[in-house]
């Protein structure tokens, strides 16, 4: 391995892409192409970075399987950062196996971390958590420990486990400071802000206030009946009644929860659930049917009682009722609420769940995407929509260890 390649690799590991490019910018051999690709990725030119890494992978000879595998790992991380979730995950798994077979445990661990981050990004929390628990990050270099802990924090935040999230972020912060890479330290700091900013609004007895994620966790464990408008479920302790695919029922439940302990007039319920401006006999008949269905769904948690002017929610065992709503009210809050479960939704599925026309949902998604609130992957019928990952993942792309020169 020549000295320029070694020096460029060390510069990249220290977060100095310009220093790396000074050493290899004019070279077109395979190791230099790979290092140039990593440098361009760190500088934010992901398109150029991807092209350079593909060229490097082709340029490495048949005896340089480990070097090609490292290029594939770098490609996979670029795909993740650019949200190209159509990039073949199987290629990453194959590259990881090659690295493990050649004893490159550090880059193999890096590949595993990328795989975990990808699973978290598309909402497959169970798989991500299982893979995270299968390997120990302690012996990894600081940059990879930071990425590993950020993934652990992301899972904990999605699970609303604030202590675990805070501990993981503290470990990520310590590891990032050991690297002395400003961009990585900034990523950890930005991720930590999730625990310091309002995560939801609490509506109880006609009053509203903002809650931090830790307060949301405390609320969910308190035993009160929570009408969760962030995930479209009713919950009390460990008992959950999902209404994600029953938008009319959830609209009725949300209205009843916001008014508790009072009742809600029939005309208001009709307007909320059916968007009817004038309640006629057909609306009232449909309301009776939907209230019956809501009673059946909530039978373990609450009853829905008729009053002189409408209906009221009556929790079992004389408990409290609160509504947990998204922190911001906006025109497309319902779409964001469905996407808040971390799953990847097709626009057609959202259309059915929301009871809206496909074109209405598509327009909402396009507006939210332009505002950076949602993102998509795939094309045509395979296109899926989801909210950005929580927390953000480090965009400092590090190819751990220098590439062999051949």
mmCIF file of C-alpha atoms in Angstrom:
data_model
loop_
_atom_site.group_PDB
_atom_site.id
_atom_site.type_symbol
_atom_site.label_atom_id
_atom_site.label_comp_id
_atom_site.label_asym_id
_atom_site.label_seq_id
_atom_site.Cartn_x
_atom_site.Cartn_y
_atom_site.Cartn_z
ATOM 1 C CA UNK A 1 0.000 0.000 0.000
ATOM 2 C CA UNK A 2 1.528 3.361 -0.994
ATOM 3 C CA UNK A 3 1.857 6.274 1.376
ATOM 4 C CA UNK A 4 -0.633 8.537 -0.425
ATOM 5 C CA UNK A 5 -3.425 5.956 -0.158
ATOM 6 C CA UNK A 6 -2.664 5.434 3.538
ATOM 7 C CA UNK A 7 -2.609 9.179 4.189
ATOM 8 C CA UNK A 8 -5.892 9.701 2.290
ATOM 9 C CA UNK A 9 -7.600 6.916 4.228
ATOM 10 C CA UNK A 10 -6.456 8.423 7.522
ATOM 11 C CA UNK A 11 -7.717 11.845 6.447
ATOM 12 C CA UNK A 12 -11.154 10.399 5.694
ATOM 13 C CA UNK A 13 -11.257 8.610 9.047
ATOM 14 C CA UNK A 14 -10.526 11.974 10.683
ATOM 15 C CA UNK A 15 -13.364 13.652 8.788
ATOM 16 C CA UNK A 16 -11.082 15.585 6.392
ATOM 17 C CA UNK A 17 -12.340 14.830 2.866
ATOM 18 C CA UNK A 18 -10.470 17.770 1.309
ATOM 19 C CA UNK A 19 -7.226 16.504 2.778
ATOM 20 C CA UNK A 20 -7.925 13.079 1.286
ATOM 21 C CA UNK A 21 -8.704 14.545 -2.144
ATOM 22 C CA UNK A 22 -5.431 16.486 -2.168
ATOM 23 C CA UNK A 23 -3.639 13.154 -2.116
ATOM 24 C CA UNK A 24 -5.704 11.083 -4.586
ATOM 25 C CA UNK A 25 -7.780 13.509 -6.709
ATOM 26 C CA UNK A 26 -5.714 12.924 -9.874
ATOM 27 C CA UNK A 27 -5.422 9.155 -9.549
ATOM 28 C CA UNK A 28 -7.664 6.588 -11.250
ATOM 29 C CA UNK A 29 -6.435 3.334 -9.708
ATOM 30 C CA UNK A 30 -9.012 1.309 -7.786
ATOM 31 C CA UNK A 31 -8.037 2.323 -4.208
ATOM 32 C CA UNK A 32 -7.883 5.991 -5.183
ATOM 33 C CA UNK A 33 -11.289 5.810 -6.886
ATOM 34 C CA UNK A 34 -12.775 4.286 -3.741
ATOM 35 C CA UNK A 35 -11.270 6.910 -1.468
ATOM 36 C CA UNK A 36 -12.363 9.697 -3.830
ATOM 37 C CA UNK A 37 -15.869 8.280 -3.684
ATOM 38 C CA UNK A 38 -15.892 8.377 0.118
ATOM 39 C CA UNK A 39 -14.509 11.921 0.074
ATOM 40 C CA UNK A 40 -17.209 13.107 -2.336
ATOM 41 C CA UNK A 41 -19.842 11.468 -0.150
ATOM 42 C CA UNK A 42 -18.563 13.302 2.901
ATOM 43 C CA UNK A 43 -18.715 16.529 0.897
ATOM 44 C CA UNK A 44 -22.345 15.832 -0.010
ATOM 45 C CA UNK A 45 -22.000 14.976 -3.715
ATOM 46 C CA UNK A 46 -23.701 11.603 -3.404
ATOM 47 C CA UNK A 47 -24.267 11.108 -7.153
ATOM 48 C CA UNK A 48 -20.577 11.516 -7.931
ATOM 49 C CA UNK A 49 -19.661 9.421 -4.906
ATOM 50 C CA UNK A 50 -21.845 6.549 -6.064
ATOM 51 C CA UNK A 51 -20.322 6.609 -9.566
ATOM 52 C CA UNK A 52 -16.764 6.603 -8.207
ATOM 53 C CA UNK A 53 -17.450 3.687 -5.886
ATOM 54 C CA UNK A 54 -19.029 1.655 -8.675
ATOM 55 C CA UNK A 55 -15.942 2.310 -10.812
ATOM 56 C CA UNK A 56 -13.687 1.292 -7.930
ATOM 57 C CA UNK A 57 -15.581 -1.954 -7.352
ATOM 58 C CA UNK A 58 -15.191 -2.848 -11.043
ATOM 59 C CA UNK A 59 -11.507 -1.885 -11.044
ATOM 60 C CA UNK A 60 -10.501 -4.159 -8.177
ATOM 61 C CA UNK A 61 -9.224 -7.510 -9.414
ATOM 62 C CA UNK A 62 -10.724 -10.938 -8.683
ATOM 63 C CA UNK A 63 -8.282 -11.449 -5.819
ATOM 64 C CA UNK A 64 -9.411 -8.253 -4.114
ATOM 65 C CA UNK A 65 -12.804 -9.429 -2.887
ATOM 66 C CA UNK A 66 -12.430 -7.638 0.442
ATOM 67 C CA UNK A 67 -11.760 -4.291 -1.242
ATOM 68 C CA UNK A 68 -14.817 -4.742 -3.487
ATOM 69 C CA UNK A 69 -16.899 -5.632 -0.439
ATOM 70 C CA UNK A 70 -15.791 -2.420 1.271
ATOM 71 C CA UNK A 71 -16.911 -0.441 -1.769
ATOM 72 C CA UNK A 72 -20.294 -2.135 -1.628
ATOM 73 C CA UNK A 73 -20.633 -1.227 2.056
ATOM 74 C CA UNK A 74 -19.847 2.395 1.213
ATOM 75 C CA UNK A 75 -22.388 2.305 -1.636
ATOM 76 C CA UNK A 76 -24.977 0.943 0.767
ATOM 77 C CA UNK A 77 -24.434 3.799 3.199
ATOM 78 C CA UNK A 78 -24.688 6.351 0.429
ATOM 79 C CA UNK A 79 -27.959 4.735 -0.636
ATOM 80 C CA UNK A 80 -29.188 4.939 2.954
ATOM 81 C CA UNK A 81 -28.256 8.593 3.385
ATOM 82 C CA UNK A 82 -29.868 9.491 0.044
ATOM 83 C CA UNK A 83 -32.944 7.392 1.000
ATOM 84 C CA UNK A 84 -32.510 5.094 -2.003
ATOM 85 C CA UNK A 85 -34.223 2.193 -0.290
ATOM 86 C CA UNK A 86 -34.501 0.284 -3.556
ATOM 87 C CA UNK A 87 -30.758 -0.394 -3.367
ATOM 88 C CA UNK A 88 -30.382 -4.216 -3.081
ATOM 89 C CA UNK A 89 -30.043 -5.062 0.603
ATOM 90 C CA UNK A 90 -28.883 -8.568 -0.341
ATOM 91 C CA UNK A 91 -25.692 -7.078 -1.817
ATOM 92 C CA UNK A 92 -24.880 -5.555 1.563
ATOM 93 C CA UNK A 93 -25.430 -8.882 3.311
ATOM 94 C CA UNK A 94 -23.154 -10.620 0.814
ATOM 95 C CA UNK A 95 -20.460 -7.960 1.296
ATOM 96 C CA UNK A 96 -20.711 -8.341 5.065
ATOM 97 C CA UNK A 97 -20.223 -12.104 4.757
ATOM 98 C CA UNK A 98 -17.109 -11.565 2.601
ATOM 99 C CA UNK A 99 -15.654 -9.141 5.133
ATOM 100 C CA UNK A 100 -16.296 -11.549 7.995
ATOM 101 C CA UNK A 101 -14.718 -14.419 6.038
ATOM 102 C CA UNK A 102 -11.578 -12.321 5.500
ATOM 103 C CA UNK A 103 -11.376 -11.319 9.157
ATOM 104 C CA UNK A 104 -12.344 -7.675 8.618
ATOM 105 C CA UNK A 105 -14.618 -7.561 11.643
ATOM 106 C CA UNK A 106 -14.704 -3.770 11.837
ATOM 107 C CA UNK A 107 -16.082 -3.225 8.344
ATOM 108 C CA UNK A 108 -18.383 -6.212 8.802
ATOM 109 C CA UNK A 109 -19.776 -4.522 11.902
ATOM 110 C CA UNK A 110 -20.120 -1.304 9.901
ATOM 111 C CA UNK A 111 -22.182 -3.210 7.308
ATOM 112 C CA UNK A 112 -24.368 -4.630 10.070
ATOM 113 C CA UNK A 113 -24.923 -1.136 11.486
ATOM 114 C CA UNK A 114 -26.014 0.102 8.065
ATOM 115 C CA UNK A 115 -28.429 -2.815 7.805
ATOM 116 C CA UNK A 116 -29.900 -1.967 11.223
ATOM 117 C CA UNK A 117 -30.263 1.684 10.279
ATOM 118 C CA UNK A 118 -32.048 0.714 7.071
ATOM 119 C CA UNK A 119 -34.498 -1.521 8.956
ATOM 120 C CA UNK A 120 -35.176 1.292 11.408
ATOM 121 C CA UNK A 121 -35.729 3.712 8.555
ATOM 122 C CA UNK A 122 -38.456 1.553 7.014
ATOM 123 C CA UNK A 123 -40.120 0.873 10.373
ATOM 124 C CA UNK A 124 -39.093 -2.764 10.892
ATOM 125 C CA UNK A 125 -38.251 -2.195 14.540
ATOM 126 C CA UNK A 126 -38.376 -5.811 15.701
ATOM 127 C CA UNK A 127 -35.778 -6.911 13.140
ATOM 128 C CA UNK A 128 -33.595 -3.893 13.828
ATOM 129 C CA UNK A 129 -33.688 -4.513 17.562
ATOM 130 C CA UNK A 130 -32.860 -8.187 17.116
ATOM 131 C CA UNK A 131 -29.823 -7.460 14.932
ATOM 132 C CA UNK A 132 -28.655 -4.714 17.282
ATOM 133 C CA UNK A 133 -28.655 -7.113 20.218
ATOM 134 C CA UNK A 134 -26.620 -9.718 18.337
ATOM 135 C CA UNK A 135 -23.272 -7.935 18.312
ATOM 136 C CA UNK A 136 -21.232 -5.961 20.810
ATOM 137 C CA UNK A 137 -20.161 -2.469 19.754
ATOM 138 C CA UNK A 138 -17.579 -2.078 22.528
ATOM 139 C CA UNK A 139 -14.506 -3.090 20.478
ATOM 140 C CA UNK A 140 -15.489 -0.942 17.476
ATOM 141 C CA UNK A 141 -13.734 2.322 16.570
ATOM 142 C CA UNK A 142 -15.401 5.426 18.061
ATOM 143 C CA UNK A 143 -17.138 6.506 14.822
ATOM 144 C CA UNK A 144 -18.832 3.137 14.450
ATOM 145 C CA UNK A 145 -19.743 3.042 18.141
ATOM 146 C CA UNK A 146 -21.434 6.412 17.664
ATOM 147 C CA UNK A 147 -23.435 5.142 14.664
ATOM 148 C CA UNK A 148 -24.344 1.973 16.578
ATOM 149 C CA UNK A 149 -25.568 3.955 19.585
ATOM 150 C CA UNK A 150 -27.548 6.328 17.368
ATOM 151 C CA UNK A 151 -29.347 3.319 15.941
ATOM 152 C CA UNK A 152 -30.030 2.072 19.478
ATOM 153 C CA UNK A 153 -31.364 5.521 20.401
ATOM 154 C CA UNK A 154 -33.571 5.565 17.314
ATOM 155 C CA UNK A 155 -35.165 2.266 18.301
ATOM 156 C CA UNK A 156 -35.648 3.402 21.896
ATOM 157 C CA UNK A 157 -37.268 6.663 20.785
ATOM 158 C CA UNK A 158 -39.654 4.813 18.483
ATOM 159 C CA UNK A 159 -40.488 2.469 21.373
ATOM 160 C CA UNK A 160 -40.914 5.516 23.675
ATOM 161 C CA UNK A 161 -38.228 4.296 26.082
ATOM 162 C CA UNK A 162 -36.665 7.587 27.065
ATOM 163 C CA UNK A 163 -34.114 6.316 29.601
ATOM 164 C CA UNK A 164 -32.713 3.817 27.105
ATOM 165 C CA UNK A 165 -32.673 6.542 24.432
ATOM 166 C CA UNK A 166 -30.907 9.016 26.711
ATOM 167 C CA UNK A 167 -28.294 6.425 27.726
ATOM 168 C CA UNK A 168 -27.634 5.479 24.092
ATOM 169 C CA UNK A 169 -27.308 9.131 23.081
ATOM 170 C CA UNK A 170 -24.873 9.736 25.953
ATOM 171 C CA UNK A 171 -22.722 6.837 24.733
ATOM 172 C CA UNK A 172 -22.973 8.151 21.168
ATOM 173 C CA UNK A 173 -21.873 11.583 22.370
ATOM 174 C CA UNK A 174 -18.868 10.163 24.173
ATOM 175 C CA UNK A 175 -17.858 8.118 21.128
ATOM 176 C CA UNK A 176 -18.296 11.076 18.765
ATOM 177 C CA UNK A 177 -16.091 13.260 20.959
ATOM 178 C CA UNK A 178 -13.392 10.604 20.794
ATOM 179 C CA UNK A 179 -13.416 10.906 16.992
ATOM 180 C CA UNK A 180 -13.065 14.698 17.152
ATOM 181 C CA UNK A 181 -15.125 14.871 13.930
ATOM 182 C CA UNK A 182 -17.328 18.004 14.115
ATOM 183 C CA UNK A 183 -19.996 16.699 11.713
ATOM 184 C CA UNK A 184 -20.454 13.499 13.703
ATOM 185 C CA UNK A 185 -20.657 15.380 17.005
ATOM 186 C CA UNK A 186 -23.252 17.664 15.432
ATOM 187 C CA UNK A 187 -25.326 14.658 14.331
ATOM 188 C CA UNK A 188 -25.417 13.315 17.876
ATOM 189 C CA UNK A 189 -26.335 16.733 19.233
ATOM 190 C CA UNK A 190 -29.160 17.068 16.705
ATOM 191 C CA UNK A 191 -30.429 13.599 17.602
ATOM 192 C CA UNK A 192 -30.453 14.554 21.292
ATOM 193 C CA UNK A 193 -32.802 17.457 20.562
ATOM 194 C CA UNK A 194 -35.612 14.945 20.025
ATOM 195 C CA UNK A 195 -35.783 14.450 23.792
ATOM 196 C CA UNK A 196 -35.847 18.199 24.436
ATOM 197 C CA UNK A 197 -38.588 19.257 22.019
ATOM 198 C CA UNK A 198 -42.359 18.701 22.317
ATOM 199 C CA UNK A 199 -43.366 15.268 21.076
ATOM 200 C CA UNK A 200 -47.144 15.635 21.429
ATOM 201 C CA UNK A 201 -50.006 17.766 22.727
ATOM 202 C CA UNK A 202 -52.055 16.624 25.700
ATOM 203 C CA UNK A 203 -55.761 17.523 25.615
ATOM 204 C CA UNK A 204 -57.509 16.835 28.922
ATOM 205 C CA UNK A 205 -60.683 18.339 30.384
ATOM 206 C CA UNK A 206 -60.682 21.079 27.772
ATOM 207 C CA UNK A 207 -57.086 22.136 28.471
ATOM 208 C CA UNK A 208 -54.084 21.691 26.169
ATOM 209 C CA UNK A 209 -50.365 21.544 26.893
ATOM 210 C CA UNK A 210 -47.248 20.203 25.182
ATOM 211 C CA UNK A 211 -45.462 17.069 26.339
ATOM 212 C CA UNK A 212 -41.860 15.957 25.977
ATOM 213 C CA UNK A 213 -41.242 12.343 24.995
ATOM 214 C CA UNK A 214 -40.448 11.460 28.611
ATOM 215 C CA UNK A 215 -43.798 12.883 29.695
ATOM 216 C CA UNK A 216 -45.533 10.878 26.963
ATOM 217 C CA UNK A 217 -43.911 7.731 28.333
ATOM 218 C CA UNK A 218 -45.090 8.577 31.853
ATOM 219 C CA UNK A 219 -48.601 9.248 30.580
ATOM 220 C CA UNK A 220 -48.833 5.943 28.722
ATOM 221 C CA UNK A 221 -47.742 4.070 31.858
ATOM 222 C CA UNK A 222 -50.149 5.957 34.151
ATOM 223 C CA UNK A 223 -53.212 3.800 33.536
ATOM 224 C CA UNK A 224 -55.415 6.559 32.110
ATOM 225 C CA UNK A 225 -57.386 5.958 28.935
ATOM 226 C CA UNK A 226 -55.341 7.586 26.164
ATOM 227 C CA UNK A 227 -56.881 8.418 22.808
ATOM 228 C CA UNK A 228 -53.648 8.421 20.824
ATOM 229 C CA UNK A 229 -54.144 10.593 17.748
ATOM 230 C CA UNK A 230 -50.463 10.172 16.851
ATOM 231 C CA UNK A 231 -50.864 6.461 16.174
ATOM 232 C CA UNK A 232 -54.676 6.225 15.928
ATOM 233 C CA UNK A 233 -55.130 3.805 18.805
ATOM 234 C CA UNK A 234 -56.956 3.785 22.124
ATOM 235 C CA UNK A 235 -54.804 2.495 24.945
ATOM 236 C CA UNK A 236 -54.836 1.959 28.666
ATOM 237 C CA UNK A 237 -51.699 0.444 30.097
ATOM 238 C CA UNK A 238 -50.831 -2.595 28.018
ATOM 239 C CA UNK A 239 -54.285 -2.840 26.403
ATOM 240 C CA UNK A 240 -54.381 -1.378 22.896
ATOM 241 C CA UNK A 241 -57.310 -1.000 20.527
ATOM 242 C CA UNK A 242 -55.913 -0.117 17.083
ATOM 243 C CA UNK A 243 -58.140 2.017 14.876
ATOM 244 C CA UNK A 244 -55.579 2.839 12.201
ATOM 245 C CA UNK A 245 -57.750 1.389 9.445
ATOM 246 C CA UNK A 246 -60.998 2.698 10.955
ATOM 247 C CA UNK A 247 -60.783 6.470 10.394
ATOM 248 C CA UNK A 248 -64.472 7.142 11.028
ATOM 249 C CA UNK A 249 -64.397 5.328 14.356
ATOM 250 C CA UNK A 250 -61.243 7.126 15.393
ATOM 251 C CA UNK A 251 -62.684 10.512 14.433
ATOM 252 C CA UNK A 252 -65.670 9.794 16.691
ATOM 253 C CA UNK A 253 -63.401 8.612 19.508
ATOM 254 C CA UNK A 254 -61.158 11.686 19.236
ATOM 255 C CA UNK A 255 -64.157 14.026 19.421
ATOM 256 C CA UNK A 256 -65.522 12.184 22.463
ATOM 257 C CA UNK A 257 -62.101 12.163 24.123
ATOM 258 C CA UNK A 258 -61.551 15.893 23.629
ATOM 259 C CA UNK A 259 -64.947 16.681 25.170
ATOM 260 C CA UNK A 260 -64.666 14.280 28.126
ATOM 261 C CA UNK A 261 -66.138 14.345 30.735
ATOM 262 C CA UNK A 262 -68.792 16.208 28.778
ATOM 263 C CA UNK A 263 -70.776 14.935 25.823
ATOM 264 C CA UNK A 264 -70.639 15.800 22.123
ATOM 265 C CA UNK A 265 -73.735 16.864 20.119
ATOM 266 C CA UNK A 266 -74.756 14.571 17.290
ATOM 267 C CA UNK A 267 -74.319 17.341 14.741
ATOM 268 C CA UNK A 268 -70.683 17.826 15.815
ATOM 269 C CA UNK A 269 -69.976 14.097 15.621
ATOM 270 C CA UNK A 270 -71.496 13.934 12.142
ATOM 271 C CA UNK A 271 -69.388 16.865 10.994
ATOM 272 C CA UNK A 272 -66.201 15.343 12.452
ATOM 273 C CA UNK A 273 -66.739 11.801 11.220
ATOM 274 C CA UNK A 274 -68.620 12.255 7.935
ATOM 275 C CA UNK A 275 -67.754 15.861 7.078
ATOM 276 C CA UNK A 276 -71.449 16.537 6.699
ATOM 277 C CA UNK A 277 -72.427 20.186 6.930
ATOM 278 C CA UNK A 278 -76.088 19.422 7.586
ATOM 279 C CA UNK A 279 -77.238 16.406 9.588
ATOM 280 C CA UNK A 280 -80.145 14.658 7.924
ATOM 281 C CA UNK A 281 -81.832 11.384 8.880
ATOM 282 C CA UNK A 282 -79.389 9.296 6.850
ATOM 283 C CA UNK A 283 -76.455 10.885 8.690
ATOM 284 C CA UNK A 284 -78.087 10.239 12.059
ATOM 285 C CA UNK A 285 -78.761 6.619 11.125
ATOM 286 C CA UNK A 286 -75.154 6.145 10.034
ATOM 287 C CA UNK A 287 -73.955 7.769 13.249
ATOM 288 C CA UNK A 288 -75.920 5.251 15.306
ATOM 289 C CA UNK A 289 -74.336 2.407 13.348
ATOM 290 C CA UNK A 290 -70.795 3.760 13.750
ATOM 291 C CA UNK A 291 -71.302 4.450 17.459
ATOM 292 C CA UNK A 292 -72.368 0.810 17.842
ATOM 293 C CA UNK A 293 -69.204 -0.302 16.103
ATOM 294 C CA UNK A 294 -67.109 1.976 18.320
ATOM 295 C CA UNK A 295 -68.744 0.495 21.441
ATOM 296 C CA UNK A 296 -67.807 -2.982 20.237
ATOM 297 C CA UNK A 297 -64.186 -1.972 19.636
ATOM 298 C CA UNK A 298 -63.826 -0.233 22.995
ATOM 299 C CA UNK A 299 -65.685 -2.774 25.118
ATOM 300 C CA UNK A 300 -62.622 -3.578 27.271
ATOM 301 C CA UNK A 301 -61.719 0.080 27.827
ATOM 302 C CA UNK A 302 -64.854 2.238 27.829
ATOM 303 C CA UNK A 303 -68.512 2.566 26.960
ATOM 304 C CA UNK A 304 -70.128 5.159 24.696
ATOM 305 C CA UNK A 305 -73.312 6.381 26.347
ATOM 306 C CA UNK A 306 -76.159 8.271 24.723
ATOM 307 C CA UNK A 307 -77.126 11.636 26.197
ATOM 308 C CA UNK A 308 -79.988 14.013 25.510
ATOM 309 C CA UNK A 309 -78.036 15.850 22.824
ATOM 310 C CA UNK A 310 -75.426 13.321 21.703
ATOM 311 C CA UNK A 311 -72.922 10.851 23.147
ATOM 312 C CA UNK A 312 -70.299 10.742 25.897
ATOM 313 C CA UNK A 313 -67.322 8.510 26.611
ATOM 314 C CA UNK A 314 -67.464 6.552 29.875
ATOM 315 C CA UNK A 315 -64.183 4.807 30.773
ATOM 316 C CA UNK A 316 -64.254 1.564 32.710
ATOM 317 C CA UNK A 317 -63.436 1.755 36.416
ATOM 318 C CA UNK A 318 -64.117 5.512 36.521
ATOM 319 C CA UNK A 319 -60.748 6.380 35.008
ATOM 320 C CA UNK A 320 -59.539 9.566 33.314
ATOM 321 C CA UNK A 321 -59.594 10.183 29.564
ATOM 322 C CA UNK A 322 -56.975 12.222 27.700
ATOM 323 C CA UNK A 323 -56.180 12.807 24.053
ATOM 324 C CA UNK A 324 -52.599 12.638 22.799
ATOM 325 C CA UNK A 325 -52.336 14.664 19.592
ATOM 326 C CA UNK A 326 -49.471 15.565 17.240
ATOM 327 C CA UNK A 327 -47.537 18.638 18.441
ATOM 328 C CA UNK A 328 -48.644 20.733 15.467
ATOM 329 C CA UNK A 329 -52.077 21.100 13.906
ATOM 330 C CA UNK A 330 -51.827 21.378 10.141
ATOM 331 C CA UNK A 331 -53.912 20.613 7.039
ATOM 332 C CA UNK A 332 -52.325 17.199 6.459
ATOM 333 C CA UNK A 333 -52.015 16.150 10.104
ATOM 334 C CA UNK A 334 -54.109 13.020 9.458
ATOM 335 C CA UNK A 335 -51.648 11.779 6.827
ATOM 336 C CA UNK A 336 -48.728 12.466 9.170
ATOM 337 C CA UNK A 337 -50.525 10.660 11.996
ATOM 338 C CA UNK A 338 -50.792 7.492 9.929
ATOM 339 C CA UNK A 339 -47.177 7.729 8.837
ATOM 340 C CA UNK A 340 -46.071 8.266 12.450
ATOM 341 C CA UNK A 341 -46.214 4.511 13.094
ATOM 342 C CA UNK A 342 -42.864 4.176 11.293
ATOM 343 C CA UNK A 343 -44.231 1.876 8.613
ATOM 344 C CA UNK A 344 -43.881 2.430 4.879
ATOM 345 C CA UNK A 345 -47.330 3.174 3.394
ATOM 346 C CA UNK A 346 -48.510 3.142 -0.185
ATOM 347 C CA UNK A 347 -50.703 6.061 -1.218
ATOM 348 C CA UNK A 348 -53.552 3.652 -1.991
ATOM 349 C CA UNK A 349 -53.426 2.232 1.556
ATOM 350 C CA UNK A 350 -53.462 5.740 2.991
ATOM 351 C CA UNK A 351 -56.420 6.574 0.761
ATOM 352 C CA UNK A 352 -58.421 3.653 2.154
ATOM 353 C CA UNK A 353 -57.441 4.362 5.772
ATOM 354 C CA UNK A 354 -58.256 8.057 5.514
ATOM 355 C CA UNK A 355 -61.451 7.577 3.559
ATOM 356 C CA UNK A 356 -60.178 10.078 0.992
ATOM 357 C CA UNK A 357 -59.731 9.916 -2.757
ATOM 358 C CA UNK A 358 -56.363 8.676 -4.084
ATOM 359 C CA UNK A 359 -55.748 12.028 -5.767
ATOM 360 C CA UNK A 360 -56.404 13.923 -2.516
ATOM 361 C CA UNK A 361 -53.899 11.733 -0.672
ATOM 362 C CA UNK A 362 -51.351 12.054 -3.472
ATOM 363 C CA UNK A 363 -51.597 15.853 -3.406
ATOM 364 C CA UNK A 364 -51.132 15.843 0.366
ATOM 365 C CA UNK A 365 -48.078 13.597 0.098
ATOM 366 C CA UNK A 366 -46.548 15.770 -2.609
ATOM 367 C CA UNK A 367 -47.013 18.911 -0.507
ATOM 368 C CA UNK A 368 -45.589 17.237 2.603
ATOM 369 C CA UNK A 369 -42.662 15.890 0.581
ATOM 370 C CA UNK A 370 -41.877 19.356 -0.788
ATOM 371 C CA UNK A 371 -41.819 20.618 2.804
ATOM 372 C CA UNK A 372 -39.465 17.816 3.862
ATOM 373 C CA UNK A 373 -42.070 16.262 6.185
ATOM 374 C CA UNK A 374 -42.312 12.906 4.390
ATOM 375 C CA UNK A 375 -40.185 10.925 1.962
ATOM 376 C CA UNK A 376 -40.786 8.148 -0.539
ATOM 377 C CA UNK A 377 -38.893 5.260 -2.056
ATOM 378 C CA UNK A 378 -39.608 2.942 -4.940
ATOM 379 C CA UNK A 379 -41.469 3.641 -8.157
ATOM 380 C CA UNK A 380 -44.937 3.037 -9.551
ATOM 381 C CA UNK A 381 -46.990 0.596 -7.522
ATOM 382 C CA UNK A 382 -43.967 -0.183 -5.356
ATOM 383 C CA UNK A 383 -43.671 3.428 -4.188
ATOM 384 C CA UNK A 384 -43.970 3.847 -0.428
ATOM 385 C CA UNK A 385 -44.180 6.880 1.853
ATOM 386 C CA UNK A 386 -42.922 7.411 5.378
ATOM 387 C CA UNK A 387 -41.760 10.060 7.806
ATOM 388 C CA UNK A 388 -38.026 10.852 8.055
ATOM 389 C CA UNK A 389 -36.069 8.692 10.509
ATOM 390 C CA UNK A 390 -35.890 9.518 14.205
ATOM 391 C CA UNK A 391 -33.238 10.452 15.093
ATOM 392 C CA UNK A 392 -31.250 11.478 12.019
ATOM 393 C CA UNK A 393 -28.346 9.219 11.193
ATOM 394 C CA UNK A 394 -24.780 10.430 10.784
ATOM 395 C CA UNK A 395 -24.039 11.491 7.244
ATOM 396 C CA UNK A 396 -20.290 11.261 7.786
ATOM 397 C CA UNK A 397 -19.438 8.269 5.628
ATOM 398 C CA UNK A 398 -16.409 6.435 6.945
ATOM 399 C CA UNK A 399 -14.820 3.514 5.159
ATOM 400 C CA UNK A 400 -13.086 2.004 8.132
ATOM 401 C CA UNK A 401 -9.506 1.045 7.419
ATOM 402 C CA UNK A 402 -7.439 1.847 4.309
ATOM 403 C CA UNK A 403 -8.151 0.068 1.055
ATOM 404 C CA UNK A 404 -5.493 -2.308 -0.277
ATOM 405 C CA UNK A 405 -3.705 -1.047 -3.363
ATOM 406 C CA UNK A 406 -3.518 -4.447 -4.940
#
